Tab-separated table of N, CA and C in Angstrom:
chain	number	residue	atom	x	y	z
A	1	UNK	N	64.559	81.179	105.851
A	1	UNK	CA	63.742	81.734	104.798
A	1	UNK	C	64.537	82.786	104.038
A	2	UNK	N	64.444	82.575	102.743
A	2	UNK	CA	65.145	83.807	101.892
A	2	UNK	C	64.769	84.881	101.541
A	3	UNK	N	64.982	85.757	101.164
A	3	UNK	CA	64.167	86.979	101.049
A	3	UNK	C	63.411	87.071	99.284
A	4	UNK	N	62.531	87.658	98.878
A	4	UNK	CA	61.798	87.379	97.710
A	4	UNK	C	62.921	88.527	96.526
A	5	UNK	N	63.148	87.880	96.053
A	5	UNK	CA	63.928	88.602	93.988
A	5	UNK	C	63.042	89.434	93.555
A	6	UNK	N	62.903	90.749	93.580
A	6	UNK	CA	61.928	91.567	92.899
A	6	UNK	C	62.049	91.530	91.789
A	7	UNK	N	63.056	90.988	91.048
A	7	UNK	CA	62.215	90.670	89.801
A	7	UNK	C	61.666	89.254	89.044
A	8	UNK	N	61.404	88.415	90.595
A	8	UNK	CA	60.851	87.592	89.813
A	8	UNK	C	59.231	88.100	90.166
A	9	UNK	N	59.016	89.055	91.210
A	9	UNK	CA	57.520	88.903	90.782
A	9	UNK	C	57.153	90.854	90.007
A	10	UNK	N	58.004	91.642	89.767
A	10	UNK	CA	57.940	92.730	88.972
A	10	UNK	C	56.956	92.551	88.012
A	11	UNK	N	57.000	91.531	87.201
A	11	UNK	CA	56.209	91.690	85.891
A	11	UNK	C	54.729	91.029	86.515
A	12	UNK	N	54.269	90.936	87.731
A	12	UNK	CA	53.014	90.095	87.858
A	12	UNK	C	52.112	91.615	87.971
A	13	UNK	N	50.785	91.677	87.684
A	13	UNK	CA	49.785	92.522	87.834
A	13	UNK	C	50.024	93.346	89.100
A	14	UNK	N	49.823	92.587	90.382
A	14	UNK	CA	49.985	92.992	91.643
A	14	UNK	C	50.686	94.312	91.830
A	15	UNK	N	51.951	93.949	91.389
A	15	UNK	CA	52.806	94.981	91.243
A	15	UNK	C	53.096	95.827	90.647
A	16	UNK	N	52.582	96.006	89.682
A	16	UNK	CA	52.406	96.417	88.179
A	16	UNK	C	52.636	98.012	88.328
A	17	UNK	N	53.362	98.826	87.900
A	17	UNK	CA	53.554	100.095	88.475
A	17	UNK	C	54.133	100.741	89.274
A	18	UNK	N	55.146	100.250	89.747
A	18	UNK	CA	55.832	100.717	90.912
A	18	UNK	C	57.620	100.661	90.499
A	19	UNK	N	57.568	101.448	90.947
A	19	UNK	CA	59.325	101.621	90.792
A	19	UNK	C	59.791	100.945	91.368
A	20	UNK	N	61.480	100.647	91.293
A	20	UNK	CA	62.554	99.716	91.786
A	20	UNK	C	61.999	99.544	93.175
A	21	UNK	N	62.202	101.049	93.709
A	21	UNK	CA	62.574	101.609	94.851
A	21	UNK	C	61.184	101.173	95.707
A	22	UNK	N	60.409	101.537	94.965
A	22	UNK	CA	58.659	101.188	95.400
A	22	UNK	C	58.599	99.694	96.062
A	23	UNK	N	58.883	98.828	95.058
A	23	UNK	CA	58.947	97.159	95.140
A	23	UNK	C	59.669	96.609	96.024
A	24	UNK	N	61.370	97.135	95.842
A	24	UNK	CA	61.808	96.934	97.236
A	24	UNK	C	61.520	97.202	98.243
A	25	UNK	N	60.123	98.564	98.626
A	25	UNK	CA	60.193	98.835	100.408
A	25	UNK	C	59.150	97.698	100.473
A	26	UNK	N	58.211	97.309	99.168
A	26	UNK	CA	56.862	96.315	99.155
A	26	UNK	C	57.319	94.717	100.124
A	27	UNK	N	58.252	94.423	99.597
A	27	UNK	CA	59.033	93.120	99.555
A	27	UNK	C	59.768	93.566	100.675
A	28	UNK	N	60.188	94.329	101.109
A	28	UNK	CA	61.143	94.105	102.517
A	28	UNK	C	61.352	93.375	103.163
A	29	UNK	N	59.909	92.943	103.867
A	29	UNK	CA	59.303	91.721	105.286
A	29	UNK	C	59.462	90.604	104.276
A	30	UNK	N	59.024	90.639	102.830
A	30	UNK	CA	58.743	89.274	102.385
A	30	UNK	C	59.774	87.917	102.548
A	31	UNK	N	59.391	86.718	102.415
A	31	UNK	CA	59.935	85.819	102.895
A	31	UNK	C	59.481	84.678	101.527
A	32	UNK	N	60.799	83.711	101.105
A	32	UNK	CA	60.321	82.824	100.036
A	32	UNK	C	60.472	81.715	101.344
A	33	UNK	N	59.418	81.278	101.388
A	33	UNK	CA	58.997	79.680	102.312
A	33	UNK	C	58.487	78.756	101.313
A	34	UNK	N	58.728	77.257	101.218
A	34	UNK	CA	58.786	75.915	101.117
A	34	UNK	C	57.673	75.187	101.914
A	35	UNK	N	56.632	75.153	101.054
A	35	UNK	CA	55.680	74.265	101.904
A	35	UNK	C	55.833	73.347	100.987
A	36	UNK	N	55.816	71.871	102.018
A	36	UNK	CA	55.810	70.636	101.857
A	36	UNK	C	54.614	70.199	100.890
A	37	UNK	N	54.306	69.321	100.079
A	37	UNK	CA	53.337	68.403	99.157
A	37	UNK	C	52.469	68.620	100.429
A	38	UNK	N	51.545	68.736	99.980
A	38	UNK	CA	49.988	68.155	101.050
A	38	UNK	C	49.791	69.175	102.508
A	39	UNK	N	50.770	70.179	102.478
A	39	UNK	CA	50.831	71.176	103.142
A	39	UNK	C	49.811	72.202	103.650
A	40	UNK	N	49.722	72.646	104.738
A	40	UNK	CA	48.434	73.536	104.879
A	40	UNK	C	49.140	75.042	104.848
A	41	UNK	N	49.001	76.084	103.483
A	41	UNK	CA	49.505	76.840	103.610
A	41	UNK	C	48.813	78.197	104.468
A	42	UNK	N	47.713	78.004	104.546
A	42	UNK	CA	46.695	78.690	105.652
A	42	UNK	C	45.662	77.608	105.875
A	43	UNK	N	44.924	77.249	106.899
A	43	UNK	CA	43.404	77.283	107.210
A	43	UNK	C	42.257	78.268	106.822
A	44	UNK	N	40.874	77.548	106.609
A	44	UNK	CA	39.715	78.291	106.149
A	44	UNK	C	39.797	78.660	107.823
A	45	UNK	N	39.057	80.034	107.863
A	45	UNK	CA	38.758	80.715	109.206
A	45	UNK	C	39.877	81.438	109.895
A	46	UNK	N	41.226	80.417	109.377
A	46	UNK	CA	42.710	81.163	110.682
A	46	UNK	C	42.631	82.890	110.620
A	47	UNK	N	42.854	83.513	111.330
A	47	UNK	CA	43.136	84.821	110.912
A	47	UNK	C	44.014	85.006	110.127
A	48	UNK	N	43.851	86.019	108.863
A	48	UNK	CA	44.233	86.739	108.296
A	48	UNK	C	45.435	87.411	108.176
A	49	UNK	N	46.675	86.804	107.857
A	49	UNK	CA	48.069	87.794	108.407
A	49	UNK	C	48.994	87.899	107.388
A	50	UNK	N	48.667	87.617	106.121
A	50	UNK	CA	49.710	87.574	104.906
A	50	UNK	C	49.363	87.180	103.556
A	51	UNK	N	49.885	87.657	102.549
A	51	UNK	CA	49.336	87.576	101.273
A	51	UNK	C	50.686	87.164	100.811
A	52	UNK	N	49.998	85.899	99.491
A	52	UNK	CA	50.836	85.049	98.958
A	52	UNK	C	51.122	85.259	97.513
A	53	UNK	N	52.544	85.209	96.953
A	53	UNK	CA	52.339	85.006	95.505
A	53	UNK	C	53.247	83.296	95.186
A	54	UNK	N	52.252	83.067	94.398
A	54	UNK	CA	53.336	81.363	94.458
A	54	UNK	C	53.876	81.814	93.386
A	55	UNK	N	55.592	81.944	93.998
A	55	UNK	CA	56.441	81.643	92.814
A	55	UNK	C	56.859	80.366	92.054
A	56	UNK	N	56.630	79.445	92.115
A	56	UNK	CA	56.665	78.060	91.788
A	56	UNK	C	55.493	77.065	92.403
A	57	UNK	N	54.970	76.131	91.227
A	57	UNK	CA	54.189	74.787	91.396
A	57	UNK	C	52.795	75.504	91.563
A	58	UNK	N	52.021	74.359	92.301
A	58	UNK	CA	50.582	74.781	92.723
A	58	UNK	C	49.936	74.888	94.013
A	59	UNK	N	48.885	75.127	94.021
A	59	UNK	CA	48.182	75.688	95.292
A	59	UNK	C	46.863	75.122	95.135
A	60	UNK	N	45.731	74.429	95.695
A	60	UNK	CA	44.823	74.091	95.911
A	60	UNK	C	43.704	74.816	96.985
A	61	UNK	N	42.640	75.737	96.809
A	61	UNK	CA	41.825	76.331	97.599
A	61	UNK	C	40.578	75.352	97.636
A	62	UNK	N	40.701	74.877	99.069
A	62	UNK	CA	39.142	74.531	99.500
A	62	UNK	C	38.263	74.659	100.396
A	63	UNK	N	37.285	74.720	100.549
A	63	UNK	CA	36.302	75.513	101.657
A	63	UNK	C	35.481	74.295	102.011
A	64	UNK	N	35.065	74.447	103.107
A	64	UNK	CA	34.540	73.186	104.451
A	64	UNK	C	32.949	73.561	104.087
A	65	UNK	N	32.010	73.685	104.052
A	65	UNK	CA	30.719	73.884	104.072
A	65	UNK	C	30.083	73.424	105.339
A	66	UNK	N	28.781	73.778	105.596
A	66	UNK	CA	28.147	74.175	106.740
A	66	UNK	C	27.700	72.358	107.348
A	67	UNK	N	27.720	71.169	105.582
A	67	UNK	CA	27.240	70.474	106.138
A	67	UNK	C	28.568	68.975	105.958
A	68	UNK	N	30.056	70.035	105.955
A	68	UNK	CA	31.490	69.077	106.255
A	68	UNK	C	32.078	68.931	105.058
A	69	UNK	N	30.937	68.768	104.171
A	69	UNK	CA	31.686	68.114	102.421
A	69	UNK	C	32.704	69.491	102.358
A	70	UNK	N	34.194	69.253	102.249
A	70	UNK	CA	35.167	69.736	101.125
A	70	UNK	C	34.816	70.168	100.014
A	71	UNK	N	35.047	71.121	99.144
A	71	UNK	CA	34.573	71.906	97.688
A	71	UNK	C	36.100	72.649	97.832
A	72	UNK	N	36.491	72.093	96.059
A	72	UNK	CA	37.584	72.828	95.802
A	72	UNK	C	37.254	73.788	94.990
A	73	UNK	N	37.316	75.484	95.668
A	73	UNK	CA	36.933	76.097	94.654
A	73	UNK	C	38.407	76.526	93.772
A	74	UNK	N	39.497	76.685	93.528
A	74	UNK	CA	40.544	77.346	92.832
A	74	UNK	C	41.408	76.475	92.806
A	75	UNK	N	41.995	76.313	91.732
A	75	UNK	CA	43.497	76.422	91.966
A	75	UNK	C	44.514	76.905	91.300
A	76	UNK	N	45.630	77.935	92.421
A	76	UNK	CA	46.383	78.735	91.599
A	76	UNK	C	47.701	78.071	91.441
A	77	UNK	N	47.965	79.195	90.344
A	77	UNK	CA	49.201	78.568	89.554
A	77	UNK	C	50.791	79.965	89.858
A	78	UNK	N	51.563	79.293	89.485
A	78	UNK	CA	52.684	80.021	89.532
A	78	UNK	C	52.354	81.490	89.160
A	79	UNK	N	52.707	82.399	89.908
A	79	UNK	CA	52.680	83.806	89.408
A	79	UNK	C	51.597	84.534	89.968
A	80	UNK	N	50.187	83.567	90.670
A	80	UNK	CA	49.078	84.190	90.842
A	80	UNK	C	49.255	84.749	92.317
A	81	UNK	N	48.418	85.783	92.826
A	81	UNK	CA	48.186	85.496	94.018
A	81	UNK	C	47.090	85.047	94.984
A	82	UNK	N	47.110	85.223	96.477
A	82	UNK	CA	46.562	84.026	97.252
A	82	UNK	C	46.064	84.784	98.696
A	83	UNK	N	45.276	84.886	99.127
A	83	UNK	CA	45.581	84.562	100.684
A	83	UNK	C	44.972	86.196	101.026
A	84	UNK	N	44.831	86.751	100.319
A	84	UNK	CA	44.781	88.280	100.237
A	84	UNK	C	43.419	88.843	100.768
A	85	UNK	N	42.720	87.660	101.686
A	85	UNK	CA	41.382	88.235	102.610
A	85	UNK	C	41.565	89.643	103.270
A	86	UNK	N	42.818	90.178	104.176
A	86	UNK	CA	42.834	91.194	104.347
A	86	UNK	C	42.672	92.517	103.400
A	87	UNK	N	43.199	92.130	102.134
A	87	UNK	CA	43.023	93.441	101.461
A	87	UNK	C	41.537	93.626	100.987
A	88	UNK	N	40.531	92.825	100.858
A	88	UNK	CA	39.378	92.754	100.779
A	88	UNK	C	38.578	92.873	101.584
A	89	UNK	N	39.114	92.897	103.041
A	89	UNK	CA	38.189	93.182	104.434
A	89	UNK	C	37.682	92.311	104.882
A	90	UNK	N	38.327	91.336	104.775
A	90	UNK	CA	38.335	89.804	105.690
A	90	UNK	C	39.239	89.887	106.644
A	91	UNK	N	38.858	89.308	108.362
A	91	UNK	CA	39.743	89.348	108.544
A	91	UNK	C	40.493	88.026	109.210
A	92	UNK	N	39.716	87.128	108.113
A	92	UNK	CA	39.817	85.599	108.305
A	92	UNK	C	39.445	85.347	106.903
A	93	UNK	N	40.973	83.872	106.598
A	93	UNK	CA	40.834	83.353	105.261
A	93	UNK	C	39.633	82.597	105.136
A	94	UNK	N	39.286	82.739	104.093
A	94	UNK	CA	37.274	81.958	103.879
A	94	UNK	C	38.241	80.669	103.005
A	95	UNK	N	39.445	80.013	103.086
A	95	UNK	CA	39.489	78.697	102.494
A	95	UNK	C	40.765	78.494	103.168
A	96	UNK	N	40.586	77.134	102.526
A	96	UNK	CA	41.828	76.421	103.264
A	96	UNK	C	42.682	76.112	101.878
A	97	UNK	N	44.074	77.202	101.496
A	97	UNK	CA	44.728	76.587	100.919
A	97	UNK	C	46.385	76.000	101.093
A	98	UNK	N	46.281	74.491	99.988
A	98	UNK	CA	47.280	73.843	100.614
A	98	UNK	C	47.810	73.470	99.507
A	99	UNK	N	49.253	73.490	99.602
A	99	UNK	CA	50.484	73.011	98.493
A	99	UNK	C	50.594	71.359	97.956
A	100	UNK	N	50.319	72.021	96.408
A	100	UNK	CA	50.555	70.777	95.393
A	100	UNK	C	51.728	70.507	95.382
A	101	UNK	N	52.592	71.220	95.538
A	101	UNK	CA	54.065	71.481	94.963
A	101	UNK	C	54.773	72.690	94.776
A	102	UNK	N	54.428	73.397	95.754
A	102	UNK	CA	54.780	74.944	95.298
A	102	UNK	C	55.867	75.849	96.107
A	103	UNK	N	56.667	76.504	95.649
A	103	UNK	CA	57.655	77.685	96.671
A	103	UNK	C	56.924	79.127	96.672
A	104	UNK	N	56.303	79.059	97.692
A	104	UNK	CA	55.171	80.513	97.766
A	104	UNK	C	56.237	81.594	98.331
A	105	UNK	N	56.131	82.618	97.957
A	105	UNK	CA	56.358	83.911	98.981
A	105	UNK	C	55.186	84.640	99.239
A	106	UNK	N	56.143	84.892	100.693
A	106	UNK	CA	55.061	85.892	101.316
A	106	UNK	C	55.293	86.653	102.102
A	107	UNK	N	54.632	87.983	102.049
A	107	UNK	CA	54.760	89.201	103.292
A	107	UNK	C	53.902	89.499	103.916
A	108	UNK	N	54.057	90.121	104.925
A	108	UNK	CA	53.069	90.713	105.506
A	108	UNK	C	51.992	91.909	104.689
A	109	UNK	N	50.621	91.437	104.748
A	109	UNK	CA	49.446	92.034	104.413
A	109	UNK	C	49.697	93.895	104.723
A	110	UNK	N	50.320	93.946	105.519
A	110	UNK	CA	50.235	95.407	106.014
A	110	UNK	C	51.264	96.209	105.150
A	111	UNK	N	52.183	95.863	104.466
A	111	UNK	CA	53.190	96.106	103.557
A	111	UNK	C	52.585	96.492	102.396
A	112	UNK	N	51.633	95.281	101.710
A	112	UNK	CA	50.460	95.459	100.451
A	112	UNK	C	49.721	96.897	100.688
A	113	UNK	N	49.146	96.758	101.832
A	113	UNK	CA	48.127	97.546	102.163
A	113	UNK	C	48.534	99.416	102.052
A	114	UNK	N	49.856	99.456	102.708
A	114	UNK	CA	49.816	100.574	102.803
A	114	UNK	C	51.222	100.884	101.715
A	115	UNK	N	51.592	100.229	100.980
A	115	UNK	CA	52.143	100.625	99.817
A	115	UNK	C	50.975	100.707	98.498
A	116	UNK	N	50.207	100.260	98.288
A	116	UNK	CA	48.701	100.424	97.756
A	116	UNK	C	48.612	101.686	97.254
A	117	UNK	N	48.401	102.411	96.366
A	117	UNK	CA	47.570	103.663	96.533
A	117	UNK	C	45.901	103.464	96.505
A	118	UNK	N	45.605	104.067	97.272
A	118	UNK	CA	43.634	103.913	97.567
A	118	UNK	C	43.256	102.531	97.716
A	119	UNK	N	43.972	101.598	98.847
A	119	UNK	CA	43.620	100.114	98.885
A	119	UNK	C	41.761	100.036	98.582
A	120	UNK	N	41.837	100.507	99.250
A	120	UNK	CA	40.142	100.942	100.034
A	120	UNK	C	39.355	100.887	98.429
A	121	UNK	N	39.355	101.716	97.531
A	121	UNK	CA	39.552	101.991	96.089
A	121	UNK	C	38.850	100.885	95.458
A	122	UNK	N	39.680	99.718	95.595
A	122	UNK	CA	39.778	98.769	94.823
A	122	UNK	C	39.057	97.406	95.547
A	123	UNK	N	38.362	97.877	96.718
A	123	UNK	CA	38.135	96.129	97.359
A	123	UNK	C	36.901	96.044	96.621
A	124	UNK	N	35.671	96.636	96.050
A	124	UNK	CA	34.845	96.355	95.863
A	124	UNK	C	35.249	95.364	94.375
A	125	UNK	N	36.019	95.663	94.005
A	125	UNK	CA	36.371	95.233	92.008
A	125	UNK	C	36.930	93.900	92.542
A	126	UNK	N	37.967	94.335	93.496
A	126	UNK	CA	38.350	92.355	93.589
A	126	UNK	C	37.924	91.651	94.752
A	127	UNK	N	36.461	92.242	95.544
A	127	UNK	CA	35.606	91.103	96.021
A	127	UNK	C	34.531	91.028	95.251
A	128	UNK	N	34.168	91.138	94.272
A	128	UNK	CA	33.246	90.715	92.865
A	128	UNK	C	34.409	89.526	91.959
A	129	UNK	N	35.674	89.707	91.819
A	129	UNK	CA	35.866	89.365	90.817
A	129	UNK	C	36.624	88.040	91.916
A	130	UNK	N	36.975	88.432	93.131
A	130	UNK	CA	37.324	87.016	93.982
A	130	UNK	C	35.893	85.832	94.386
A	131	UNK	N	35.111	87.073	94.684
A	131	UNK	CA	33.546	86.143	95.026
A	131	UNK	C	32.943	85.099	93.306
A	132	UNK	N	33.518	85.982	92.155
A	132	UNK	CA	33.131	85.164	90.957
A	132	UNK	C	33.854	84.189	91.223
A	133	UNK	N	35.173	83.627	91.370
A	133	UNK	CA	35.905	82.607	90.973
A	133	UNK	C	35.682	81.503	92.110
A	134	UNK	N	35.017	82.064	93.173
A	134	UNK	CA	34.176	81.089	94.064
A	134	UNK	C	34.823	81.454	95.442
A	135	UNK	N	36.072	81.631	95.014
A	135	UNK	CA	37.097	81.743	96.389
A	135	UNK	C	36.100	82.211	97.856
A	136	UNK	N	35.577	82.976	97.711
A	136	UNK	CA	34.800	83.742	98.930
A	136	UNK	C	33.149	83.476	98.514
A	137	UNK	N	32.886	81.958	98.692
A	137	UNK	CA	31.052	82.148	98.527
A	137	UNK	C	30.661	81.928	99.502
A	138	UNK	N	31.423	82.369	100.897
A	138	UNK	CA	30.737	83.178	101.513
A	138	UNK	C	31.356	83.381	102.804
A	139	UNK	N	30.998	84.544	104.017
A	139	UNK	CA	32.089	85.079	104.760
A	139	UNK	C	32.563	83.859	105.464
A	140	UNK	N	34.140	84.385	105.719
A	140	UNK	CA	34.625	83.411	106.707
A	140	UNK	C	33.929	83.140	107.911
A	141	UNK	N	34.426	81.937	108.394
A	141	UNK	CA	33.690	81.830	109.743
A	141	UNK	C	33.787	82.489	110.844
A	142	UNK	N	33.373	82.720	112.277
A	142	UNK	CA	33.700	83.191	112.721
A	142	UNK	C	33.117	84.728	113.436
């Protein structure tokens, strides 16, 4: 696994604000991994251990329902990010997403978290605006 180019994800929102120096301690742990076409890049329910930005291709989010049917709620695109139940106070992914075609990076959640200023701050704004886009309609299992 290679380590993630801070500036290919510098200009994304996420990061938005932070110095050289900032980004590099962010990215330290991070890792650029290669998931295969048809790939499971997490499970709905697995615990919670890392937040994704796909630097290349796509990503498909879908959630299992109570009565089996599959529902795709998202799918992200290059640049977005993914997987980020922990920073919202999950501590299990509520979908199962899996690679169209994509080179994701990723670090450890605890890196996000406490390079953050006021994580805490901000979960209510992006579990409204994650629960709108469907991603989380409703808690993980578990």
């Amino acid at each position: 696994m290679a380590t993630v180019d801070p500036s290919l994800v510098a200009h994304l929102p996420l990061f938005a604000g932070f110095s050289a120096e900032e980004l590099g301690e962010i990215l330290r742990e991070a890792r650029s991994v290669r998931f295969p076409k048809n790939s499971a890049v997490f499970e709905q329910g697995e615990d919670a251990h890392s937040f994704f930005v796909l630097l290349h291709g796509h990503v498909r989010a879908s959630k299992t329902t109570p009565t089996g049917e599959q529902v795709v709620v998202r799918y992200v695109a290059t640049g977005e990010t993914f997987g980020v139940a922990t920073a919202i106070g999950l501590p299990r992914y509520p979908a199962t997403a899996t690679a169209v075609s994509p080179k994701a990076g990723t670090g450890p959640m605890s890196r996000i978290s406490s390079a953050m200023p006021a994580p805490a701050a901000a979960r209510p704004a992006c579990r409204r605006a994650i629960s709108a886009s469907g991603w989380c309609a409703s808690r993980s299992p578990g």
